[in-house]
Coordinates of C-alpha atoms in Angstrom, one line a residue:
Chain A
X1 CA 0.0 0.0 0.0
X2 CA 3.0 2.3 0.6
X3 CA 3.5 2.2 -3.2
X4 CA 0.4 4.3 -3.5
X5 CA 2.4 7.3 -2.3
X6 CA 4.3 7.4 -5.6
X7 CA 2.8 9.8 -8.1
X8 CA 0.9 7.5 -10.4
X9 CA -2.2 7.9 -12.5
X10 CA -4.9 5.4 -11.4
X11 CA -5.2 2.2 -13.5
X12 CA -8.6 1.3 -12.1
X13 CA -11.8 3.3 -11.7
X14 CA -12.5 4.8 -8.3
X15 CA -14.9 2.7 -6.2
X16 CA -17.7 5.3 -6.8
X17 CA -17.5 5.0 -10.6
X18 CA -17.2 1.3 -10.3
X19 CA -20.4 0.9 -8.3
X20 CA -22.2 3.4 -10.4
X21 CA -21.4 1.3 -13.5
X22 CA -22.3 -2.0 -11.9
X23 CA -25.5 -0.3 -10.6
X24 CA -26.6 1.0 -14.0
X25 CA -25.8 -2.3 -15.7
X26 CA -27.8 -4.3 -13.1
X27 CA -30.6 -1.7 -13.2
X28 CA -30.8 -1.9 -17.0
X29 CA -30.9 -5.7 -16.9
X30 CA -33.4 -5.8 -14.1
X31 CA -35.7 -3.4 -16.0
X32 CA -35.5 -5.1 -19.4
X33 CA -34.8 -8.8 -18.6
X34 CA -35.6 -9.8 -15.1
X35 CA -38.8 -7.8 -14.7
X36 CA -40.5 -9.2 -17.9
X37 CA -39.5 -12.7 -16.9
X38 CA -41.0 -12.3 -13.4
X39 CA -44.1 -10.7 -14.8
X40 CA -44.8 -13.8 -16.9
X41 CA -44.8 -16.1 -13.9
X42 CA -46.6 -13.7 -11.5
X43 CA -49.4 -12.9 -14.0
X44 CA -49.7 -16.6 -14.9
X45 CA -50.2 -17.6 -11.3
X46 CA -52.5 -14.7 -10.5
X47 CA -55.6 -16.9 -10.8
X48 CA -54.2 -19.6 -8.5
X49 CA -52.7 -22.9 -9.2
X50 CA -56.0 -24.6 -10.2
X51 CA -56.7 -22.0 -12.9
X52 CA -53.1 -22.2 -14.0
X53 CA -53.3 -25.9 -14.5
X54 CA -56.7 -25.6 -16.3
X55 CA -55.2 -23.1 -18.7
X56 CA -52.2 -25.2 -19.7
X57 CA -54.1 -28.5 -19.9
X58 CA -57.3 -27.6 -21.8
X59 CA -57.6 -29.3 -25.2
X60 CA -56.7 -26.3 -27.3
X61 CA -53.6 -25.6 -25.3
X62 CA -52.5 -29.3 -25.5
X63 CA -53.1 -29.3 -29.3
X64 CA -50.8 -26.2 -29.4
X65 CA -48.1 -27.9 -27.4
X66 CA -48.4 -30.9 -29.7
X67 CA -48.1 -28.8 -32.9
X68 CA -45.1 -26.9 -31.4
X69 CA -43.3 -30.2 -30.6
X70 CA -44.1 -31.6 -34.1
X71 CA -42.8 -28.5 -35.9
X72 CA -39.6 -28.5 -33.8
X73 CA -39.2 -32.3 -34.2
X74 CA -39.1 -31.9 -38.0
X75 CA -37.3 -28.6 -38.3
X76 CA -34.4 -29.4 -35.9
X77 CA -33.3 -32.7 -37.5
X78 CA -33.6 -31.2 -41.0
X79 CA -31.4 -28.3 -40.0
X80 CA -29.1 -30.6 -38.1
X81 CA -28.4 -32.7 -41.2
X82 CA -28.1 -29.6 -43.3
X83 CA -25.7 -28.1 -40.8
X84 CA -23.5 -31.2 -40.9
X85 CA -23.5 -31.4 -44.7
X86 CA -22.8 -27.6 -45.1
X87 CA -20.0 -27.5 -42.5
X88 CA -18.3 -30.7 -43.9
X89 CA -18.3 -29.2 -47.5
X90 CA -17.2 -25.7 -46.3
X91 CA -14.7 -26.6 -43.6
X92 CA -13.0 -29.6 -45.2
X93 CA -12.7 -28.6 -48.8
X94 CA -11.5 -25.6 -50.8
X95 CA -13.8 -24.3 -53.5
X96 CA -14.7 -21.1 -55.4
X97 CA -17.6 -19.1 -54.0
X98 CA -17.3 -20.4 -50.4
X99 CA -17.8 -17.0 -48.8
X100 CA -20.9 -16.3 -50.9
X101 CA -22.3 -19.6 -49.7
X102 CA -21.6 -18.8 -46.0
X103 CA -23.3 -15.4 -46.4
X104 CA -26.3 -17.1 -48.0
X105 CA -26.6 -19.6 -45.2
X106 CA -26.7 -16.7 -42.7
X107 CA -29.4 -14.9 -44.8
X108 CA -32.4 -16.1 -42.8
X109 CA -31.1 -14.4 -39.7
X110 CA -31.2 -11.0 -41.4
X111 CA -34.6 -11.4 -42.9
X112 CA -37.6 -10.2 -40.9
X113 CA -39.7 -13.2 -39.6
X114 CA -42.7 -11.7 -41.3
X115 CA -40.9 -12.0 -44.7
X116 CA -40.0 -15.6 -43.8
X117 CA -43.7 -16.4 -43.6
X118 CA -44.7 -14.2 -46.5
X119 CA -42.4 -16.0 -49.1
X120 CA -44.2 -19.3 -48.5
X121 CA -47.6 -17.7 -48.8
X122 CA -46.5 -16.1 -52.1
X123 CA -45.3 -19.5 -53.3
X124 CA -48.0 -21.9 -52.0
X125 CA -51.0 -19.7 -51.1
X126 CA -54.2 -19.6 -53.1
X127 CA -53.0 -16.7 -55.2
X128 CA -49.4 -17.9 -55.0
X129 CA -47.2 -19.0 -57.8
X130 CA -47.8 -22.7 -57.2
X131 CA -51.2 -22.2 -55.5
X132 CA -53.5 -23.1 -58.4
X133 CA -51.6 -26.3 -59.2
X134 CA -51.6 -27.4 -55.5
X135 CA -55.3 -26.8 -55.1
X136 CA -56.0 -29.0 -58.1
X137 CA -54.4 -31.8 -56.3
X138 CA -56.0 -30.8 -53.0
X139 CA -52.6 -30.2 -51.4
X140 CA -52.7 -27.5 -48.7
X141 CA -49.4 -26.2 -47.5
X142 CA -49.9 -22.7 -46.1
X143 CA -52.6 -22.1 -43.4
X144 CA -51.8 -25.8 -42.5
X145 CA -49.2 -27.8 -40.7
X146 CA -46.7 -28.1 -43.6
X147 CA -46.5 -24.3 -43.9
X148 CA -45.8 -24.0 -40.2
X149 CA -43.0 -26.5 -40.4
X150 CA -41.5 -24.8 -43.5
X151 CA -41.5 -21.4 -41.8
X152 CA -40.0 -22.9 -38.7
X153 CA -37.2 -24.5 -40.8
X154 CA -36.5 -21.2 -42.5
X155 CA -36.1 -19.1 -39.3
X156 CA -33.9 -21.8 -37.6
X157 CA -32.0 -22.5 -40.8
X158 CA -28.5 -21.2 -39.9
X159 CA -28.3 -22.2 -36.2
X160 CA -26.4 -25.6 -36.5
X161 CA -24.3 -24.7 -39.5
X162 CA -23.0 -21.4 -38.1
X163 CA -21.9 -23.1 -34.8
X164 CA -20.1 -25.9 -36.7
X165 CA -18.4 -24.0 -39.7
X166 CA -15.9 -21.9 -37.7
X167 CA -15.1 -24.7 -35.3
X168 CA -14.5 -27.3 -38.1
X169 CA -12.5 -24.7 -40.1
X170 CA -10.2 -24.2 -37.1
X171 CA -9.8 -27.9 -36.6
X172 CA -8.6 -28.5 -40.1
X173 CA -8.4 -31.8 -41.9
X174 CA -5.4 -33.5 -40.4
X175 CA -7.3 -35.9 -38.1
X176 CA -9.6 -37.0 -41.0
X177 CA -6.6 -37.5 -43.3
X178 CA -4.9 -39.6 -40.7
X179 CA -8.0 -41.7 -40.3
X180 CA -8.2 -42.2 -44.0
X181 CA -4.6 -43.2 -44.4
X182 CA -5.1 -45.8 -41.7
X183 CA -7.8 -47.4 -43.8
X184 CA -11.1 -45.9 -42.4
X185 CA -13.8 -45.3 -44.9
X186 CA -15.7 -42.0 -45.2
X187 CA -18.5 -42.7 -42.8
X188 CA -16.1 -44.3 -40.2
X189 CA -13.9 -41.2 -40.5
X190 CA -17.0 -39.0 -39.9
X191 CA -18.5 -40.9 -37.0
X192 CA -15.3 -41.8 -35.2
X193 CA -13.1 -38.8 -35.8
X194 CA -15.1 -35.7 -36.9
X195 CA -18.3 -36.2 -34.8
X196 CA -16.4 -36.6 -31.4
X197 CA -14.5 -33.4 -32.2
X198 CA -17.6 -31.3 -32.8
X199 CA -20.1 -32.9 -30.4
X200 CA -20.4 -30.1 -27.9
X201 CA -20.7 -27.4 -30.6
X202 CA -23.3 -29.6 -32.3
X203 CA -25.3 -29.9 -29.1
X204 CA -25.0 -26.1 -28.6
X205 CA -26.3 -25.4 -32.1
X206 CA -29.2 -27.9 -31.7
X207 CA -30.1 -26.3 -28.3
X208 CA -30.4 -22.8 -29.8
X209 CA -32.1 -24.2 -32.9
X210 CA -34.7 -25.9 -30.8
X211 CA -35.4 -22.9 -28.6
X212 CA -36.1 -20.7 -31.6
X213 CA -38.1 -23.4 -33.3
X214 CA -40.4 -23.8 -30.3
X215 CA -40.7 -20.0 -29.7
X216 CA -41.0 -18.6 -33.3
X217 CA -44.0 -16.3 -33.6
X218 CA -43.8 -13.9 -36.5
X219 CA -43.1 -16.3 -39.4
X220 CA -45.4 -19.0 -38.1
X221 CA -48.2 -16.4 -37.5
X222 CA -48.2 -15.4 -41.2
X223 CA -48.5 -19.0 -42.5
X224 CA -50.8 -20.3 -39.8
X225 CA -54.5 -20.1 -40.4
X226 CA -54.9 -19.3 -36.6
X227 CA -57.4 -22.2 -36.3
X228 CA -57.7 -23.3 -32.7
X229 CA -56.7 -26.8 -32.0
X230 CA -55.5 -27.3 -35.6
X231 CA -52.9 -24.7 -36.7
X232 CA -52.0 -23.0 -33.5
X233 CA -48.6 -23.4 -32.0
X234 CA -47.9 -22.3 -28.4
X235 CA -46.8 -18.8 -29.1
X236 CA -49.9 -18.3 -31.4
X237 CA -52.1 -19.7 -28.7
X238 CA -50.7 -17.1 -26.3
X239 CA -51.6 -14.4 -28.8
X240 CA -55.2 -15.6 -29.2
X241 CA -55.8 -15.8 -25.5
X242 CA -54.2 -12.4 -25.0
X243 CA -56.4 -10.8 -27.7
X244 CA -59.5 -12.3 -26.0
X245 CA -58.5 -10.5 -22.8
X246 CA -58.0 -13.9 -21.2
X247 CA -54.7 -12.6 -19.6
X248 CA -54.3 -15.2 -16.9
X249 CA -54.5 -18.1 -19.4
X250 CA -52.3 -16.2 -21.9
X251 CA -49.6 -15.7 -19.2
X252 CA -50.0 -19.3 -17.9
X253 CA -49.2 -20.7 -21.4
X254 CA -46.5 -18.1 -21.8
X255 CA -44.9 -19.2 -18.6
X256 CA -44.4 -22.7 -20.0
X257 CA -42.5 -21.1 -22.9
X258 CA -40.6 -18.9 -20.5
X259 CA -39.7 -22.0 -18.4
X260 CA -38.4 -23.7 -21.6
X261 CA -36.3 -20.6 -22.3
X262 CA -34.8 -20.7 -18.8
X263 CA -33.9 -24.4 -19.2
X264 CA -32.3 -23.6 -22.6
X265 CA -30.2 -20.8 -20.9
X266 CA -29.1 -23.0 -18.1
X267 CA -28.0 -25.9 -20.4
X268 CA -26.3 -23.3 -22.7
X269 CA -24.4 -21.8 -19.7
X270 CA -23.3 -25.2 -18.5
X271 CA -22.1 -26.1 -22.0
X272 CA -20.1 -22.8 -22.2
X273 CA -18.5 -23.3 -18.7
X274 CA -17.6 -27.0 -19.2
X275 CA -16.8 -27.1 -22.8
X276 CA -16.1 -23.5 -23.7
X277 CA -12.9 -24.4 -25.5
X278 CA -14.7 -26.9 -27.8
X279 CA -17.4 -24.4 -28.7
X280 CA -15.5 -21.2 -28.5
X281 CA -14.3 -21.1 -32.1
X282 CA -17.9 -20.7 -33.0
X283 CA -18.4 -17.7 -30.7
X284 CA -15.9 -15.4 -32.5
Chain B
X1 CA -0.4 -50.7 -51.2
X2 CA -2.6 -49.6 -54.1
X3 CA -5.7 -49.1 -52.0
X4 CA -3.8 -47.3 -49.2
X5 CA -1.6 -44.5 -50.6
X6 CA 0.7 -42.7 -48.2
X7 CA -0.6 -39.5 -46.8
X8 CA 2.4 -37.6 -48.1
X9 CA 1.9 -38.9 -51.6
X10 CA -1.7 -37.9 -51.5
X11 CA -1.1 -34.4 -50.1
X12 CA 1.5 -33.8 -52.7
X13 CA -1.0 -34.9 -55.3
X14 CA -3.6 -32.6 -53.8
X15 CA -1.2 -29.6 -54.1
X16 CA 0.1 -30.6 -57.5
X17 CA -3.2 -31.3 -59.4
X18 CA -4.9 -27.9 -59.1
X19 CA -1.6 -26.3 -60.4
X20 CA -1.5 -28.8 -63.2
X21 CA -5.1 -28.3 -64.4
X22 CA -7.1 -25.3 -63.6
X23 CA -10.0 -26.3 -61.3
X24 CA -12.8 -24.7 -59.3
X25 CA -12.3 -27.3 -56.5
X26 CA -9.0 -28.2 -54.8
X27 CA -8.5 -31.9 -54.7
X28 CA -8.6 -33.6 -51.3
X29 CA -8.3 -37.1 -49.9
X30 CA -11.4 -36.7 -47.9
X31 CA -14.6 -38.1 -49.4
X32 CA -18.1 -36.7 -49.6
X33 CA -17.5 -33.3 -51.2
X34 CA -20.0 -33.8 -54.0
X35 CA -22.8 -35.1 -51.9
X36 CA -22.4 -32.7 -49.0
X37 CA -22.1 -29.6 -51.2
X38 CA -24.9 -30.9 -53.5
X39 CA -27.2 -31.4 -50.5
X40 CA -26.3 -28.0 -49.1
X41 CA -27.1 -26.2 -52.3
X42 CA -30.3 -28.2 -52.8
X43 CA -31.6 -27.5 -49.3
X44 CA -30.5 -23.8 -49.5
X45 CA -32.3 -23.5 -52.8
X46 CA -35.5 -25.1 -51.7
X47 CA -35.9 -23.5 -48.3
X48 CA -34.4 -20.1 -48.8
X49 CA -33.5 -19.0 -52.4
X50 CA -36.5 -20.2 -54.4
X51 CA -39.1 -18.8 -52.0
X52 CA -37.2 -15.5 -51.8
X53 CA -37.1 -15.4 -55.6
X54 CA -40.9 -16.1 -55.6
X55 CA -41.3 -12.8 -53.7
X56 CA -39.3 -11.0 -56.4
X57 CA -41.5 -12.7 -59.2
X58 CA -44.7 -11.7 -57.4
X59 CA -43.5 -8.1 -56.9
X60 CA -42.4 -7.8 -60.5
X61 CA -46.0 -8.4 -61.6
X62 CA -46.7 -4.8 -60.5
X63 CA -46.2 -1.9 -62.8
X64 CA -43.8 0.8 -61.6
X65 CA -46.6 3.1 -60.5
X66 CA -48.3 0.3 -58.6
X67 CA -45.0 -0.6 -56.9
X68 CA -44.4 2.9 -55.8
X69 CA -48.0 3.3 -54.7
X70 CA -47.7 0.1 -52.5
X71 CA -44.3 0.8 -51.1
X72 CA -44.3 4.6 -50.7
X73 CA -47.9 5.4 -49.6
X74 CA -48.1 7.9 -46.7
X75 CA -49.1 5.0 -44.4
X76 CA -46.0 3.0 -45.5
X77 CA -43.7 6.0 -45.2
X78 CA -45.0 6.6 -41.6
X79 CA -44.3 2.9 -40.8
X80 CA -40.8 3.0 -42.2
X81 CA -40.1 6.2 -40.3
X82 CA -41.3 4.6 -37.0
X83 CA -39.4 1.4 -37.6
X84 CA -36.2 3.2 -38.5
X85 CA -36.5 5.7 -35.7
X86 CA -37.4 3.2 -33.0
X87 CA -34.7 0.8 -34.1
X88 CA -32.1 3.5 -34.2
X89 CA -33.0 4.8 -30.7
X90 CA -33.3 1.3 -29.2
X91 CA -29.9 0.3 -30.7
X92 CA -28.4 3.5 -29.2
X93 CA -29.8 2.7 -25.8
X94 CA -28.3 -0.7 -26.1
X95 CA -25.0 0.7 -27.3
X96 CA -24.7 2.7 -24.1
X97 CA -26.0 0.2 -21.6
X98 CA -24.6 -2.8 -23.5
X99 CA -21.1 -1.3 -23.3
X100 CA -21.5 -0.6 -19.6
X101 CA -22.8 -4.2 -19.1
X102 CA -19.9 -5.7 -21.1
X103 CA -17.4 -3.6 -19.2
X104 CA -18.8 -4.6 -15.8
X105 CA -18.9 -8.3 -16.7
X106 CA -15.3 -8.3 -17.9
X107 CA -13.6 -6.0 -15.5
X108 CA -15.4 -6.2 -12.1
X109 CA -16.4 -8.8 -9.6
X110 CA -19.7 -8.8 -7.9
X111 CA -22.1 -11.4 -6.5
X112 CA -24.0 -13.6 -9.0
X113 CA -21.9 -12.4 -11.9
X114 CA -22.3 -15.7 -13.8
X115 CA -26.1 -15.6 -13.4
X116 CA -26.1 -12.0 -14.6
X117 CA -23.9 -13.0 -17.6
X118 CA -26.3 -15.8 -18.5
X119 CA -29.3 -13.5 -18.2
X120 CA -28.0 -11.3 -20.9
X121 CA -29.0 -14.0 -23.5
X122 CA -32.6 -14.2 -22.3
X123 CA -33.9 -12.0 -25.2
X124 CA -32.5 -14.6 -27.6
X125 CA -34.1 -17.5 -25.8
X126 CA -37.5 -16.1 -24.7
X127 CA -40.1 -16.4 -27.5
X128 CA -40.9 -12.9 -28.8
X129 CA -44.7 -13.2 -28.1
X130 CA -44.0 -14.0 -24.5
X131 CA -41.7 -10.9 -24.2
X132 CA -44.3 -8.9 -26.0
X133 CA -47.2 -9.6 -23.6
X134 CA -44.9 -9.2 -20.6
X135 CA -43.6 -5.8 -21.7
X136 CA -47.1 -4.7 -22.5
X137 CA -48.3 -5.7 -19.0
X138 CA -45.4 -3.8 -17.4
X139 CA -45.6 -0.6 -19.3
X140 CA -49.4 -0.4 -19.7
X141 CA -51.0 2.5 -17.7
X142 CA -52.0 0.1 -15.0
X143 CA -48.7 -1.9 -15.1
X144 CA -45.8 -1.8 -12.6
X145 CA -43.9 0.8 -14.5
X146 CA -46.7 2.4 -16.5
X147 CA -48.3 3.3 -13.2
X148 CA -45.3 5.3 -12.2
X149 CA -45.1 7.1 -15.5
X150 CA -48.9 7.8 -15.8
X151 CA -49.1 10.6 -13.2
X152 CA -46.3 12.4 -15.0
X153 CA -48.3 12.3 -18.2
X154 CA -46.1 9.7 -19.9
X155 CA -47.7 7.0 -21.8
X156 CA -45.3 4.2 -22.9
X157 CA -47.3 1.2 -24.0
X158 CA -49.6 1.6 -27.0
X159 CA -47.5 4.6 -28.3
X160 CA -44.3 4.7 -30.4
X161 CA -42.3 4.6 -27.1
X162 CA -43.7 1.1 -26.6
X163 CA -42.0 0.1 -29.8
X164 CA -38.7 1.5 -28.5
X165 CA -39.1 -0.5 -25.3
X166 CA -39.7 -3.7 -27.2
X167 CA -36.8 -3.2 -29.6
X168 CA -34.5 -2.4 -26.7
X169 CA -35.4 -5.7 -25.1
X170 CA -34.9 -7.6 -28.4
X171 CA -31.5 -6.0 -29.2
X172 CA -30.1 -6.2 -25.7
X173 CA -27.7 -9.2 -26.2
X174 CA -26.1 -8.0 -29.5
X175 CA -23.9 -5.1 -28.2
X176 CA -22.9 -7.0 -25.0
X177 CA -21.9 -10.2 -26.9
X178 CA -19.9 -8.4 -29.6
X179 CA -18.0 -6.0 -27.2
X180 CA -17.4 -8.5 -24.4
X181 CA -14.9 -10.8 -26.2
X182 CA -12.9 -7.8 -27.5
X183 CA -12.8 -6.3 -24.1
X184 CA -11.6 -9.6 -22.7
X185 CA -8.7 -9.9 -25.2
X186 CA -7.6 -6.3 -24.7
X187 CA -4.1 -6.2 -23.2
X188 CA -3.9 -4.1 -20.1
X189 CA -0.3 -3.2 -21.0
X190 CA -1.4 -0.4 -23.2
X191 CA -3.6 1.0 -20.4
X192 CA -0.7 0.8 -18.0
X193 CA 1.5 2.6 -20.6
X194 CA -1.1 5.3 -21.0
X195 CA -1.4 5.7 -17.2
X196 CA 2.4 5.8 -16.7
X197 CA 2.5 8.6 -19.4
X198 CA 0.2 10.6 -17.2
X199 CA -3.2 10.0 -18.8
X200 CA -6.2 10.1 -16.5
X201 CA -8.5 7.1 -16.4
X202 CA -11.0 8.9 -18.6
X203 CA -8.4 9.9 -21.1
X204 CA -7.1 6.3 -21.2
X205 CA -10.7 5.1 -21.8
X206 CA -11.4 7.6 -24.6
X207 CA -8.0 7.5 -26.4
X208 CA -6.9 3.9 -25.8
X209 CA -9.8 1.6 -25.0
X210 CA -12.5 3.2 -27.0
X211 CA -10.6 3.0 -30.4
X212 CA -9.9 -0.7 -29.8
X213 CA -13.5 -1.6 -29.1
X214 CA -15.2 0.9 -31.5
X215 CA -15.5 -1.6 -34.4
X216 CA -17.2 -4.2 -32.3
X217 CA -19.4 -1.6 -30.6
X218 CA -20.6 -0.5 -34.1
X219 CA -21.1 -4.0 -35.2
X220 CA -23.2 -4.7 -32.2
X221 CA -25.2 -1.5 -32.8
X222 CA -25.8 -2.5 -36.5
X223 CA -26.9 -6.0 -35.5
X224 CA -29.3 -4.7 -32.9
X225 CA -30.6 -2.1 -35.4
X226 CA -31.1 -4.8 -38.1
X227 CA -32.9 -7.1 -35.7
X228 CA -35.1 -4.2 -34.6
X229 CA -36.2 -3.3 -38.2
X230 CA -37.6 -6.7 -38.8
X231 CA -38.9 -7.5 -35.4
X232 CA -42.6 -8.3 -35.1
X233 CA -43.6 -10.6 -32.3
X234 CA -42.5 -8.5 -29.3
X235 CA -43.7 -5.2 -30.8
X236 CA -47.3 -5.8 -31.8
X237 CA -48.5 -6.3 -28.3
X238 CA -47.1 -3.2 -26.9
X239 CA -47.3 -0.8 -29.9
X240 CA -51.1 -0.3 -30.2
X241 CA -50.6 -0.7 -34.0
X242 CA -52.4 2.5 -35.1
X243 CA -51.8 3.3 -38.8
X244 CA -49.6 6.4 -39.3
X245 CA -48.8 6.5 -35.5
X246 CA -47.6 3.2 -34.0
X247 CA -47.7 0.8 -37.0
X248 CA -44.3 -0.8 -37.8
X249 CA -43.1 -1.8 -41.2
X250 CA -43.5 -5.6 -40.9
X251 CA -47.1 -5.0 -39.9
X252 CA -47.8 -3.4 -43.3
X253 CA -47.1 -6.8 -44.9
X254 CA -49.6 -8.4 -42.6
X255 CA -52.2 -5.7 -43.5
X256 CA -51.7 -6.3 -47.2
X257 CA -52.0 -10.1 -46.8
X258 CA -55.2 -9.7 -44.9
X259 CA -56.6 -7.7 -47.8
X260 CA -55.4 -10.5 -50.2
X261 CA -53.1 -7.9 -51.8
X262 CA -50.3 -10.5 -52.4
X263 CA -48.4 -8.3 -54.9
X264 CA -48.5 -5.3 -52.6
X265 CA -47.2 -7.5 -49.7
X266 CA -44.4 -8.8 -51.9
X267 CA -43.5 -5.2 -53.0
X268 CA -43.1 -4.1 -49.3
X269 CA -41.2 -7.3 -48.6
X270 CA -38.8 -6.5 -51.4
X271 CA -38.1 -3.0 -50.0
X272 CA -37.4 -4.5 -46.5
X273 CA -35.2 -7.2 -48.0
X274 CA -33.2 -4.6 -49.9
X275 CA -32.7 -2.7 -46.7
X276 CA -31.7 -5.8 -44.8
X277 CA -29.1 -6.6 -47.6
X278 CA -27.6 -3.1 -47.3
X279 CA -27.3 -3.4 -43.5
X280 CA -25.7 -6.9 -43.9
X281 CA -23.2 -5.4 -46.3
X282 CA -22.4 -2.7 -43.8
X283 CA -21.9 -5.2 -41.0
X284 CA -19.5 -7.2 -43.2
X285 CA -17.5 -4.1 -43.9
X286 CA -17.5 -3.3 -40.2
X287 CA -16.2 -6.7 -39.4
X288 CA -13.5 -6.5 -42.0
X289 CA -12.5 -3.2 -40.4
X290 CA -12.5 -4.8 -37.0
X291 CA -10.2 -7.6 -38.2
X292 CA -7.7 -5.1 -39.8
X293 CA -7.7 -3.2 -36.5
X294 CA -7.3 -6.4 -34.5
X295 CA -4.4 -7.4 -36.8
X296 CA -2.6 -4.2 -36.2
X297 CA -3.0 -4.2 -32.4

C-alpha cells in the first residue's frame, strides 16, 4: 500500500465510478430482462394454481403444445443434417464461391420473420405461384401444418451450420486425413473422428435451434390459419388468449414457454462453462 | 499398397493437381465433397432461395406506378419512419448500456456475476410473443412501470415509445456479446502505458480503450438495429398498431396479406429485403475493419 504514495495515474476506476457502472448495468438488466420474466410467472399464477393448471391443460392448449413439438421435431433434425453437410463441405474442402455460400446460409437471420412467412404464402398460397396447381391436387401447404413446419425450418436454418463451420475450419483436416490413411472409410472417419471433435458445438447449435423453433412467432403467424386446435402453436395460442383478454390463461401458457427458455439458458451456460474451448471457435 | 496410398503422396498430389489443371475445387483425400455440397445447395435453394425469388417474381408483376403506390404510400412511409426511428433509438440505448454491461462483466467482480452474464442472453431464448405480452403488461398505464409514468403524463405502452421499449429488449444481447470478447482480449499493458505517461483514467478510456472496441461496438449496434427493423412478435402487443402512428413496417405486410393484396405485400417485402441486404453489407464491412484493427493491435 505504501507504493500508493508514488505519483501515479490510477489504473482502475474509483470505487464510486465502479459501483455506479455496476448499478446501472444491473438496473438496466433488471428493467429489461428480469422484470419481464418475473411478470410472466406472476401474472400466470395470479388466478391460483387450479386456474393455471386448467389453462395449460385444456384441449386447445394441449393441441398447441403438440403442434409446437411436431414443428420442432421436424425442423431441428432437418437443419441438423443440413448443418453437418454444409460444414463438412465448407470446412474440409476448398472451392470457389465459399464466402458467398456462407453469407447465403446466414441470410435467414437478417430477414424479418414476417418475410420468412410471406415468401411461403406467395409460393404456396391460393394466389401464390404454385397455388392453383396445388389446389388442383388438394394439397394444402400454407394455413396448414406443412407451412408452419417450413416457416420454422426457415427461421432456424443457420443455427447448427453457423456453430459448426468456424469450429471445423479451425480444426482443419489432419485428423480425418490420418484416419483415411489408416484405412477408415468415409463414414467411419466422420462418425469416429469428426463427430467426437464437434459434439459439444453440435449440441449447442441444436439447443439454440430448438429454442427458436419452439418459440417462433412472426413467421409462423403469417403461414398459420390461426385455427384453434389445428394450426395453433404455443406462441400463437398465447396471442389468441391475450387478444381475447384472457390474460391469466395467456400468461400461464407463456410461462411454460418462459420456463423452456430458462432451461435452454441453463444448459447453454453449462455447455459454455464446461466445454467453452470446444465451442468457443464458433463464438468469435 | 494400391488401396492405401501414403498421406504424403496424397497431399503432394492434392497440391500438384490444381496447379496442373485449372479447377474450381482443390483436390482432397477426404470423401463426400460432392454429396455434402450438393445437398447444401439443394436445401438452401428449396428452403431459402427459391421462396425468396418467388417474392421477387410476385412483386415484378406490378407496374412501376403500382409498386411505388404500394411501397411509398403515406401510411407506408410513416411505418418506415417509425421502424427506423425506434430501431435506431433502441440500438443507441443498447450501445450505451450494452457497453457498460460488457465492461462490468469483464472488469469487475460482484455477486451472482455468472447468473447476470447468462441472463443477458434471455432475449435470444425467450419467445418474442412472451416478451411482448410481458412488456405490454409492465408498461401499460396500470402496469408496474406504466403506473409510475402515468401521473407524470407519460404513456409508454400503445405509443411509439412502446416500440422503442420492445426493440431495446430484443436488441439487448447484441452489443454486450460483440463487445465482451474484444474487451476480454484487450491487453492491459497499453492502459498501463497510457497511465504511466500521465493519462487520467477517462483519457485512457477515450483514447486507448474506445478506439480498440469501436468496431465491435458499431457491429453490435448495427446487428441490434437490423434485428429491430424486422422485429414483429414482441412489438405488436405493446405498440397499439395505429396506422400512421404506431404501426411498424412488418405490420404493413400483414395488413396487405389480410386484404389478399399479395403483390403489394411482396413489394413491401422486397423493400425490406433490400434494406436488410444493405445493412448486412455494412456489417460485413465493419467486421473487416475490426479484423484489420485487431491485426494491427
